[in-house]
Coordinates of C-alpha atoms in Angstrom, one line a residue:
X1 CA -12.6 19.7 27.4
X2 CA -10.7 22.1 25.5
X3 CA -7.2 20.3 26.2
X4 CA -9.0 16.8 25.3
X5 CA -10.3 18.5 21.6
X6 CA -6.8 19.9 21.2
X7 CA -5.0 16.5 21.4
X8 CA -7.4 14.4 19.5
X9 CA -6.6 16.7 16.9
X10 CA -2.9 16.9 16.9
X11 CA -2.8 13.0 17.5
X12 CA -5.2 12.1 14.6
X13 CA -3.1 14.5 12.7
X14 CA 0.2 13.4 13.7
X15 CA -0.8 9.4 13.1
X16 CA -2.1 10.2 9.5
X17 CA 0.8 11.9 8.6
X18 CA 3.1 9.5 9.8
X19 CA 0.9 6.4 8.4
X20 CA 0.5 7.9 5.1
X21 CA 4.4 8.7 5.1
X22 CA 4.8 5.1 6.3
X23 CA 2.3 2.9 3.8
X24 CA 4.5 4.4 1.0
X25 CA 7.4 2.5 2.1
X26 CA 5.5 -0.4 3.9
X27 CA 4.3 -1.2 0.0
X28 CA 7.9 -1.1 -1.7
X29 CA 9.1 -3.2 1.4
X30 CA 6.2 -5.9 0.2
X31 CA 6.3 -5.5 -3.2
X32 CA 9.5 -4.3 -4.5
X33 CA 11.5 -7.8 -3.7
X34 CA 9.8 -9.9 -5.6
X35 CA 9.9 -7.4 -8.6
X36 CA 13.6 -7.9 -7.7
X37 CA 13.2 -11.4 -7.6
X38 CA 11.8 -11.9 -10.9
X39 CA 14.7 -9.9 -12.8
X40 CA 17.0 -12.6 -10.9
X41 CA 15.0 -15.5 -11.7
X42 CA 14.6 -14.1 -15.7
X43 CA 18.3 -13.4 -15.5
X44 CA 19.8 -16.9 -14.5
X45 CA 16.5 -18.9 -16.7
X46 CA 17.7 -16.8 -20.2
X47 CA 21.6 -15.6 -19.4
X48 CA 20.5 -12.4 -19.2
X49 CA 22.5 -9.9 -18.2
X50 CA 21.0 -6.8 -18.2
X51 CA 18.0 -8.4 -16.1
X52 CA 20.6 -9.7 -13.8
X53 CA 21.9 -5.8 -13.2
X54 CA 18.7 -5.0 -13.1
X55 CA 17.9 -7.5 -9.6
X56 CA 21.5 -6.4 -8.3
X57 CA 20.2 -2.4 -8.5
X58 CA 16.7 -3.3 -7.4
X59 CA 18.3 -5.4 -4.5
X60 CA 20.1 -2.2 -3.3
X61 CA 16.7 0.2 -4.0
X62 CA 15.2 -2.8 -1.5
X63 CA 18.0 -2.0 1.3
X64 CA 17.3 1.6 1.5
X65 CA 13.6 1.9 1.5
X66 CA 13.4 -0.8 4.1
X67 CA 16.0 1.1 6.4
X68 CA 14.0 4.2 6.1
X69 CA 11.1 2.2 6.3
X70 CA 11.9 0.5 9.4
X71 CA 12.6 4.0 11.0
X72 CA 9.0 5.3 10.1
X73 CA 7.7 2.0 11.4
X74 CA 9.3 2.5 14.7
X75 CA 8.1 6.1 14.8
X76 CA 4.3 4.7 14.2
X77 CA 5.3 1.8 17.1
X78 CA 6.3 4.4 19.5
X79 CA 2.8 6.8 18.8
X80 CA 0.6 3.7 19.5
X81 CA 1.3 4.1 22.9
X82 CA 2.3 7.6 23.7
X83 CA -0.8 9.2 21.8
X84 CA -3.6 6.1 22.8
X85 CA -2.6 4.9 26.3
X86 CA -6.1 3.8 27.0
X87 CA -6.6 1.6 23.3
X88 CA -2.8 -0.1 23.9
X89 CA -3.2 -0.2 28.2
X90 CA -6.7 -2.0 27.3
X91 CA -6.5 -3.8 24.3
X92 CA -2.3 -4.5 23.9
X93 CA -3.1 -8.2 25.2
X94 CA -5.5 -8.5 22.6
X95 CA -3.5 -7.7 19.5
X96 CA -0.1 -7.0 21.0
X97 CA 0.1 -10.9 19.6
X98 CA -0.2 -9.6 15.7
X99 CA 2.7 -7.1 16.4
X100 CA 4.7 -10.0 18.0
X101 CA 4.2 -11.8 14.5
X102 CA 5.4 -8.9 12.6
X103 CA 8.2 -8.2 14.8
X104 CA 9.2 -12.3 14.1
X105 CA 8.6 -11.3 10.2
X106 CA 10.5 -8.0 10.1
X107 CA 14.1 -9.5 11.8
X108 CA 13.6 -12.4 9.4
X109 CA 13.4 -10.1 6.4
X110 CA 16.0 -7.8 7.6
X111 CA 18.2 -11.2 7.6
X112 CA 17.5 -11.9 4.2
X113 CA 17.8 -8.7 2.6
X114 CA 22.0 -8.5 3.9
X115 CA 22.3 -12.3 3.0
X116 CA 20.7 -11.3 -0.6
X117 CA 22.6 -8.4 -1.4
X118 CA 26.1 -10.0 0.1
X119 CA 25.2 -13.4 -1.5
X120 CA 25.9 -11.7 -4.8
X121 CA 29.4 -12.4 -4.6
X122 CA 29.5 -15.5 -2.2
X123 CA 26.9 -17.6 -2.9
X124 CA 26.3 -19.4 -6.3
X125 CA 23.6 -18.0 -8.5
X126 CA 20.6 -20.5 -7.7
X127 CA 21.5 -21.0 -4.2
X128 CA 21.6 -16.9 -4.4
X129 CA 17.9 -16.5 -6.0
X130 CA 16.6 -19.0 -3.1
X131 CA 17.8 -16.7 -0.5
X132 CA 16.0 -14.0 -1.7
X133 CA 12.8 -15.8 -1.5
X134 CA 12.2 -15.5 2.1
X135 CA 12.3 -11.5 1.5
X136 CA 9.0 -11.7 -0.1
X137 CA 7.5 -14.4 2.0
X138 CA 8.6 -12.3 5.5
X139 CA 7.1 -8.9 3.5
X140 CA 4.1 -10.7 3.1
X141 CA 3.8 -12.4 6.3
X142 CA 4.0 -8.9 7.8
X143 CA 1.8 -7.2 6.1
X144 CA -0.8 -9.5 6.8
X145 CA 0.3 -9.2 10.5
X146 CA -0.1 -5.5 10.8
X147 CA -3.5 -5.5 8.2
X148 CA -5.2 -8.0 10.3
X149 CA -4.5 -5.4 13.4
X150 CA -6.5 -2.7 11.0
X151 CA -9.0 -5.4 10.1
X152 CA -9.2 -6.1 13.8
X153 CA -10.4 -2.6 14.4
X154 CA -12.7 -2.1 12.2
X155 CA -14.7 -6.2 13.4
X156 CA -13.6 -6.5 16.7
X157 CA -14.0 -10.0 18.3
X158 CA -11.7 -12.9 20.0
X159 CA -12.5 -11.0 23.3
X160 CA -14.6 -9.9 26.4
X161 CA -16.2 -8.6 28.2
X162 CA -17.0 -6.0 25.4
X163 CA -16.6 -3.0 28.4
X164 CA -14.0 -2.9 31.3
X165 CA -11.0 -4.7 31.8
X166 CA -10.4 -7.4 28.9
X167 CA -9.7 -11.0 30.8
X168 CA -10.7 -13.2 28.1
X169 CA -8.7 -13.0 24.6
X170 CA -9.1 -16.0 21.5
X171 CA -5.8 -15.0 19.6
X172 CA -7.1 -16.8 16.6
X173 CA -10.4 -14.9 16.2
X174 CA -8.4 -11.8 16.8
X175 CA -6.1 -12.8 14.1
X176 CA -8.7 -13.9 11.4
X177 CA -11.7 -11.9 12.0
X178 CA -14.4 -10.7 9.9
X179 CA -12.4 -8.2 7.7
X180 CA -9.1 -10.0 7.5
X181 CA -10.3 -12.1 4.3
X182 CA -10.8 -8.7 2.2
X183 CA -8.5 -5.9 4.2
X184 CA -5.3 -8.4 3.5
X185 CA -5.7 -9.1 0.0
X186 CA -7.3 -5.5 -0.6
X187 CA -3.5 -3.9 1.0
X188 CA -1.2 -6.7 -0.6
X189 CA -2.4 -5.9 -3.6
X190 CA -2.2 -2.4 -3.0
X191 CA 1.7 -2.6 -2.6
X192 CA 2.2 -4.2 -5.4
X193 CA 0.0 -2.5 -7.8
X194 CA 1.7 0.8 -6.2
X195 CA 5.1 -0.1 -6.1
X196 CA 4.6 -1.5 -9.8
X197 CA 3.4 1.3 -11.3
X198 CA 5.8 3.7 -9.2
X199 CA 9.3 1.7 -10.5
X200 CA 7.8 1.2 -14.0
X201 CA 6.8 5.2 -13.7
X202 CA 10.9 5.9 -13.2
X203 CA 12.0 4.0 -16.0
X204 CA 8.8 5.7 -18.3
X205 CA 10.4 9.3 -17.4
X206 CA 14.1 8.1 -18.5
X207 CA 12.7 6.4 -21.5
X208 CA 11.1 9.9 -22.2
X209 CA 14.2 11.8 -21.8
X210 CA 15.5 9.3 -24.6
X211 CA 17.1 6.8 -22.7
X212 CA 15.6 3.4 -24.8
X213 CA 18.7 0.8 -24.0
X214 CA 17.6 -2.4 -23.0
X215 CA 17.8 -1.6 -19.0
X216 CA 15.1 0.8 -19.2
X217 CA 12.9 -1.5 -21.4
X218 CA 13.4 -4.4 -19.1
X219 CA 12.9 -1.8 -16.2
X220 CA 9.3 -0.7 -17.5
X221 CA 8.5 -4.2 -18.8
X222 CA 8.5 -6.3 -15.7
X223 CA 7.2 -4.2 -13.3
X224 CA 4.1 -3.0 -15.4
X225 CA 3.6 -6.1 -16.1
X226 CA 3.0 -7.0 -12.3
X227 CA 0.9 -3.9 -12.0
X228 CA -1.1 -4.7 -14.8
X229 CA -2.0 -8.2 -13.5
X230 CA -2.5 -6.9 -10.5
X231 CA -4.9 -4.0 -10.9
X232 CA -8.2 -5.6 -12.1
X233 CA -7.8 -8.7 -9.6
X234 CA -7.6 -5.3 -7.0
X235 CA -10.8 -3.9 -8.6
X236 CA -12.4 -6.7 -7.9
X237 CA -11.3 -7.4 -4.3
X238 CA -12.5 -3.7 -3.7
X239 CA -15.3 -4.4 -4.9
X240 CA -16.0 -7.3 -1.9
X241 CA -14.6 -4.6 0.5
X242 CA -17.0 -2.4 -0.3
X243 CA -20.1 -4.8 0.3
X244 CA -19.1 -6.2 2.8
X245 CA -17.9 -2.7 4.3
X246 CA -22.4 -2.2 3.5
X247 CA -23.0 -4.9 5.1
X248 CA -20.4 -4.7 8.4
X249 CA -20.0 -1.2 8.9
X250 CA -23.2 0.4 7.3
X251 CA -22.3 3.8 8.4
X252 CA -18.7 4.0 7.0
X253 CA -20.2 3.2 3.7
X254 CA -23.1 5.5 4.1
X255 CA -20.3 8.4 4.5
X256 CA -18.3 7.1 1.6
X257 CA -21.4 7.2 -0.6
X258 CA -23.1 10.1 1.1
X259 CA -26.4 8.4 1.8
X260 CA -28.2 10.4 4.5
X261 CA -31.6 8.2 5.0
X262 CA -32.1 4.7 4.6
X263 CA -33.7 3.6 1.3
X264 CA -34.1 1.5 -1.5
X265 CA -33.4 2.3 -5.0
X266 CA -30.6 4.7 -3.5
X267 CA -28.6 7.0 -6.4
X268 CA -24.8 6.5 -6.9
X269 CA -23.1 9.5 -6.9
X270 CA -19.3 10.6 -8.9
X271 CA -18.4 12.8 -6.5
X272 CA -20.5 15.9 -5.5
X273 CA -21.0 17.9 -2.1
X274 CA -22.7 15.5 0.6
X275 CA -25.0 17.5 2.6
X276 CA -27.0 16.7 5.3
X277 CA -29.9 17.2 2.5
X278 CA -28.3 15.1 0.1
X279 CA -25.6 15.2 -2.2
X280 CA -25.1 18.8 -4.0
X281 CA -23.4 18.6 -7.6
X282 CA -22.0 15.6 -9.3
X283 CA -23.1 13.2 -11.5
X284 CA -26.3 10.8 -10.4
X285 CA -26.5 7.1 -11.3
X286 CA -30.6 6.8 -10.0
X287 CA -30.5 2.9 -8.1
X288 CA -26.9 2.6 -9.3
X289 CA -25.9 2.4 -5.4
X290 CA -28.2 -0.5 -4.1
X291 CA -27.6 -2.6 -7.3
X292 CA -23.4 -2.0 -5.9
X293 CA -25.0 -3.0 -2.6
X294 CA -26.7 -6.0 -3.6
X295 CA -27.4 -6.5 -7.1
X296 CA -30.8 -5.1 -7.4
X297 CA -32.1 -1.8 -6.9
X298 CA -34.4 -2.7 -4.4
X299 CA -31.7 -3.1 -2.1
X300 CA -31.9 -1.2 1.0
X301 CA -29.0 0.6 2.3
X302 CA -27.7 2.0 5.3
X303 CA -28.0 5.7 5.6
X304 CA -26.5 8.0 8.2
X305 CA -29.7 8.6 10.1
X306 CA -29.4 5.0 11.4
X307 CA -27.2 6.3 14.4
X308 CA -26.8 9.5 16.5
X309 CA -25.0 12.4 14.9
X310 CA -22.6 11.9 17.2
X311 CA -21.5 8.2 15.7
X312 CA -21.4 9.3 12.6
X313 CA -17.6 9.7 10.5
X314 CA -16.5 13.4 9.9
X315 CA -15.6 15.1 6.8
X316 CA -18.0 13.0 4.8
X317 CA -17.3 15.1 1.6
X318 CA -13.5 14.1 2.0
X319 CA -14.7 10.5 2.3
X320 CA -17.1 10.3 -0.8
X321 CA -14.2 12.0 -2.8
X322 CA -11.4 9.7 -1.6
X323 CA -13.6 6.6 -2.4
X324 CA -14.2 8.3 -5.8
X325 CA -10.8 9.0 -6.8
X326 CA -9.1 5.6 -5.5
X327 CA -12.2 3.9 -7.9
X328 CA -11.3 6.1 -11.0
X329 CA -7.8 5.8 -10.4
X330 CA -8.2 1.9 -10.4
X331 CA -10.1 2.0 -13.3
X332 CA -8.2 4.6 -15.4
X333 CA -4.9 1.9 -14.2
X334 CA -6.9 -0.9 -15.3
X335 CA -7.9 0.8 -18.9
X336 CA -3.9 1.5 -19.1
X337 CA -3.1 -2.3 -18.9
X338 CA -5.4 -3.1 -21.5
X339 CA -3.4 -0.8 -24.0
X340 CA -0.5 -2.1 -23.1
X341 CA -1.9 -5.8 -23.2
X342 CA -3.5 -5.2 -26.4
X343 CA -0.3 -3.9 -28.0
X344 CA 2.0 -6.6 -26.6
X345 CA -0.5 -9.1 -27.7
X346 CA -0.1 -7.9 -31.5
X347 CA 3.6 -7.0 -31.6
X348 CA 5.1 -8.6 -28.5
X349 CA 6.7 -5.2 -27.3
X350 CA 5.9 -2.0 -25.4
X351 CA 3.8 0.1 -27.1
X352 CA 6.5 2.7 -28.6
X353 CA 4.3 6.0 -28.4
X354 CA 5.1 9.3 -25.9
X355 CA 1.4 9.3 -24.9
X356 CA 1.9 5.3 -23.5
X357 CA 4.9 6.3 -22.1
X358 CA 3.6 9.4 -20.6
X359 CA 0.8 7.7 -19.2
X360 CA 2.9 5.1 -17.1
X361 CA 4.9 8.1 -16.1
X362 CA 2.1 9.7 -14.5
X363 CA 0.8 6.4 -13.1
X364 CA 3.1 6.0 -10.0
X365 CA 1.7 9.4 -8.6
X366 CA -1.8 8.4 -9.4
X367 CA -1.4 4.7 -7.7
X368 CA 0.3 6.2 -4.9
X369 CA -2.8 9.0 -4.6
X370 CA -5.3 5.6 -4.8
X371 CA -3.3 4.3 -1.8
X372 CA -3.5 7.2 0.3
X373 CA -7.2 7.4 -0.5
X374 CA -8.1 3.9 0.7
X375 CA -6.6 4.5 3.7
X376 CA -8.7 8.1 4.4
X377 CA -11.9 5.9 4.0
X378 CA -10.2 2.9 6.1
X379 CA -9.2 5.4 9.2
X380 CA -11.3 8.3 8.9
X381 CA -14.4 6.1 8.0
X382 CA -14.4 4.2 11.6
X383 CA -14.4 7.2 13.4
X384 CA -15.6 8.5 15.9
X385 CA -14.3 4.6 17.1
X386 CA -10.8 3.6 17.5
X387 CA -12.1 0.2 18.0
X388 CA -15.7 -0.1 16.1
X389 CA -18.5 0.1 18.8
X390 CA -16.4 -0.5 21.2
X391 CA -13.9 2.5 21.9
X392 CA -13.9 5.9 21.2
X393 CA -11.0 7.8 19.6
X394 CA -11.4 10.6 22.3
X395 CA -11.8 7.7 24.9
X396 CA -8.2 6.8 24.1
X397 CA -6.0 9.9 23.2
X398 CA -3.2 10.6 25.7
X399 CA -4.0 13.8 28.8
X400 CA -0.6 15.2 28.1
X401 CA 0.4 18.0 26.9
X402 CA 2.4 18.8 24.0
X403 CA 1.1 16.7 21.4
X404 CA 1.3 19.8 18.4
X405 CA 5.0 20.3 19.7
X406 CA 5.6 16.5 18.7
X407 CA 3.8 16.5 15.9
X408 CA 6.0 19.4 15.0
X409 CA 9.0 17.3 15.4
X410 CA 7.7 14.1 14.0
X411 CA 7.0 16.2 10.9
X412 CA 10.6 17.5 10.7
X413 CA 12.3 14.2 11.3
X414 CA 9.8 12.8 8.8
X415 CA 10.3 15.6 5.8
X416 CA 14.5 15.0 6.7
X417 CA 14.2 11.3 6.4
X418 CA 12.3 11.7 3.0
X419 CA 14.8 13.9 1.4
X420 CA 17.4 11.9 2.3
X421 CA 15.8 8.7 1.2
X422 CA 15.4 10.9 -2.2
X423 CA 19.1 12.1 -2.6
X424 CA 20.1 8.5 -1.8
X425 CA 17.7 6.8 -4.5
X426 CA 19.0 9.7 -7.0
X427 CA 22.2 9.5 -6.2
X428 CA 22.5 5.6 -6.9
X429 CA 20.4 6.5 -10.0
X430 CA 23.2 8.8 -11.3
X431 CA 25.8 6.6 -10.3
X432 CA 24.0 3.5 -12.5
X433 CA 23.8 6.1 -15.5
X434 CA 27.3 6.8 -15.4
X435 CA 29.9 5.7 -18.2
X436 CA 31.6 3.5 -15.7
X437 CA 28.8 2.6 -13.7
X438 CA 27.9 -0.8 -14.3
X439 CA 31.7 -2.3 -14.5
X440 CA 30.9 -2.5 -10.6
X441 CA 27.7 -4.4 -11.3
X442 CA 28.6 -7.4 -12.4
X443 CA 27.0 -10.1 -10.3
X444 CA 28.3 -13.3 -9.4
X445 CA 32.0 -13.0 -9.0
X446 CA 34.9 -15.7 -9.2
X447 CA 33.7 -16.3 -5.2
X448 CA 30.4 -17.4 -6.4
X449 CA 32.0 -21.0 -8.0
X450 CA 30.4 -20.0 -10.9
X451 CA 31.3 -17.9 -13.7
X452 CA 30.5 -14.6 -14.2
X453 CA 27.9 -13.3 -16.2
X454 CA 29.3 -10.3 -18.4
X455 CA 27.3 -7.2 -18.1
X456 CA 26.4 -6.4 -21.2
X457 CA 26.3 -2.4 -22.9
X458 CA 23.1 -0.7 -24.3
X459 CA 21.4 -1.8 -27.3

């Protein structure tokens, strides 16, 4: 019993680490092209040159984050079945057909991303942009693959008999169940709002550090603005999760909103210490949390003594506070794009003061934090089920031994692959900022049948 405890642990550990190393990446591999791709597209529609460097640099960003990316993702591949034999050696037939999908998506988008970047030079500049456009559709297409495997977890179906050996399996229920319409759109979004505000925070910091050329404008300028579009259309998908989350999984939402008995007129609370007596501390909306619920205060919801305390998610403090903090995260993002709205609607510009710029600065962290949150509630909120009512976590973790030495490992390979993907990124950084730097940058070459466009300096 003492063995069994011991490798739950290490293997719930070891996955989140490696899935919140991995959903990092996963969202500049779905997002980060088409930010790519819309610098290219502006580029050839105005003769722009500076946007045109500004794909070509992007394009190589693309290359190494999906290299790293598709190590972690192999990693993740790999733990599936070495730490939960019993959930892959039972249920692999049931969504091994998802993964199959991905894998299709992944080799396509690996294909693209070396025709893309070599296509710079060979290809001419339309027929270039086009082949950049299955990137973003094969990023997509895979998200949704590996999402609706998430989304399958949490509403189970396409399958039976619901105990025992699985000998009936309807891959299209499986593949559009009952969570996929909100998970998919809730994580797409996620990338991009993420991987928007993370590449806009980059060129914030340089424009900081008093680097204002036209690069670093265009840099901030396109990506914000696909952040900024992005971020109330994800506060409003969130806000469909979390009903139907009320609705579907009662008792993951009664853990996010620490709601111990099952009520009417039920008090929101900004975060606090949930207690089996109630929430300790924070600030009390009184009927706030039904009218979320169901638009009236006389809304019953779900509380936590609808199931044994055995069913019930751990660490519901952790959960409440992670829900908290991805929703005033998303809110403080959404307040930012109104500012910077607002001012381009008067002036058509960036706002010009330190405190805009600082706040997109600080507004990669803060999306990335949002991200990593979401998926706390998403993972640690099923539990104790692997696959809701249906498997236990501790029904599926591996017998062997050794799981803290390989978490140990996974850690160190992890933390190496990080730094390098750092040193890389910085070093290309550098590279850009030098004098000579962008001589090498000038896309569309005399193999291209078209004529180069000249890179143009600063201004």
């Amino acid at each position: 019993m003492l063995t069994l405890a011991s490798n739950l642990t290490a293997a719930r550990s070891q996955m989140a680490f490696t899935l919140g190393f991995h959903i990092i990446l996963a969202s500049l591999g779905v997002a980060l092209p088409a930010m790519m791709l819309i610098a290219n597209y502006r580029g050839l529609r105005h003769d722009d040159a500076d946007a045109l460097t500004l794909a070509r640099r992007w394009s190589k960003a693309v290359a190494v984050t999906f290299a790293v990316g598709a190590v972690t993702g192999t990693v993740l591949s790999f733990e599936f079945g070495l730490l939960w034999p019993a959930f892959t050696g039972r249920f692999g037939q049931v969504f091994g057909v998802l993964f199959a999908i991905e894998g299709v998506f992944f080799f396509l988008e690996a294909i693209f991303i070396a025709i893309y970047i070599f296509g710079w030079r060979y290809l001419s500049p339309w027929a270039h942009f086009w082949s950049g456009v299955p990137v973003v559709i094969s990023g997509l297409g895979g998200a949704f693959s590996v999402v609706a495997v998430n989304s399958w977890m949490n509403q189970p179906q396409g399958f039976s008999p619901s105990s025992g050996k699985v000998t009936s399996v309807d891959p299209w229920k499986v593949i559009f169940n009952p969570a996929v319409p909100y998970e998919v759109p809730h994580m797409i979004l996620a990338a991009y709002l993420v991987t928007g505000f993370l590449v806009a925070s980059i060129y914030a910091v340089g424009m900081l550090r008093g680097r204002r050329d036209r690069i670093h404008r265009l840099g901030l300028l396109i990506p914000l603005t696909v952040a900024c579009i992005a971020t109330p259309i994800q506060f409003a998908v969130g806000d469909t999760a979390a009903r139907a989350i009320a609705k579907d999984q009662p008792v993951k939402f009664a853990a996010m909103e620490c709601v111990q008995k099952t009520s009417t007129d039920v008090t929101e609370y900004i975060y606090g210490r949930c207690t089996s007596n109630g929430v300790k501390g924070g600030i009390g909306i009184p009927g706030f949390d039904s009218f979320l619920v169901g638009w009236s205060t006389s809304t019953q919801v779900t509380g936590l003594d609808s199931v044994r305390p055995d069913d019930r998610p751990p660490a519901n403090t952790m959960l409440h506070w992670a829900f908290d903090t991805m929703v005033g995260i998303c809110t403080v993002l959404i307040a930012l794009g109104a500012w910077f709205g607002f001012v381009w609607w008067r002036r058509r510009d960036i706002p010009q003061t330190k405190w805009f710029l600082r706040a997109c600065a600080l507004s990669g962290v803060s999306a990335i934090v949002a991200l990593e949150c979401g998926w706390i509630i998403t993972e640690v909120g099923r539990q104790p089920w692997i696959v809701y009512n249906v498997m236990r976590t501790s029904d599926a973790v591996t017998q062997a031994n050794g799981i803290w030495i390989t978490f140990s490992l996974v850690l160190a390979i992890y933390v190496a692959l990080g730094a390098t993907l750092i040193i890389a990124l910085r070093a290309m950084s550098r590279r850009w900022r030098s004098e000579g730097g962008r001589e090498d940058e000038v896309p569309y070459g005399p193999d291209t049948g078209a004529p180069p466009v000249a890179a143009e300096g600063p201004r």
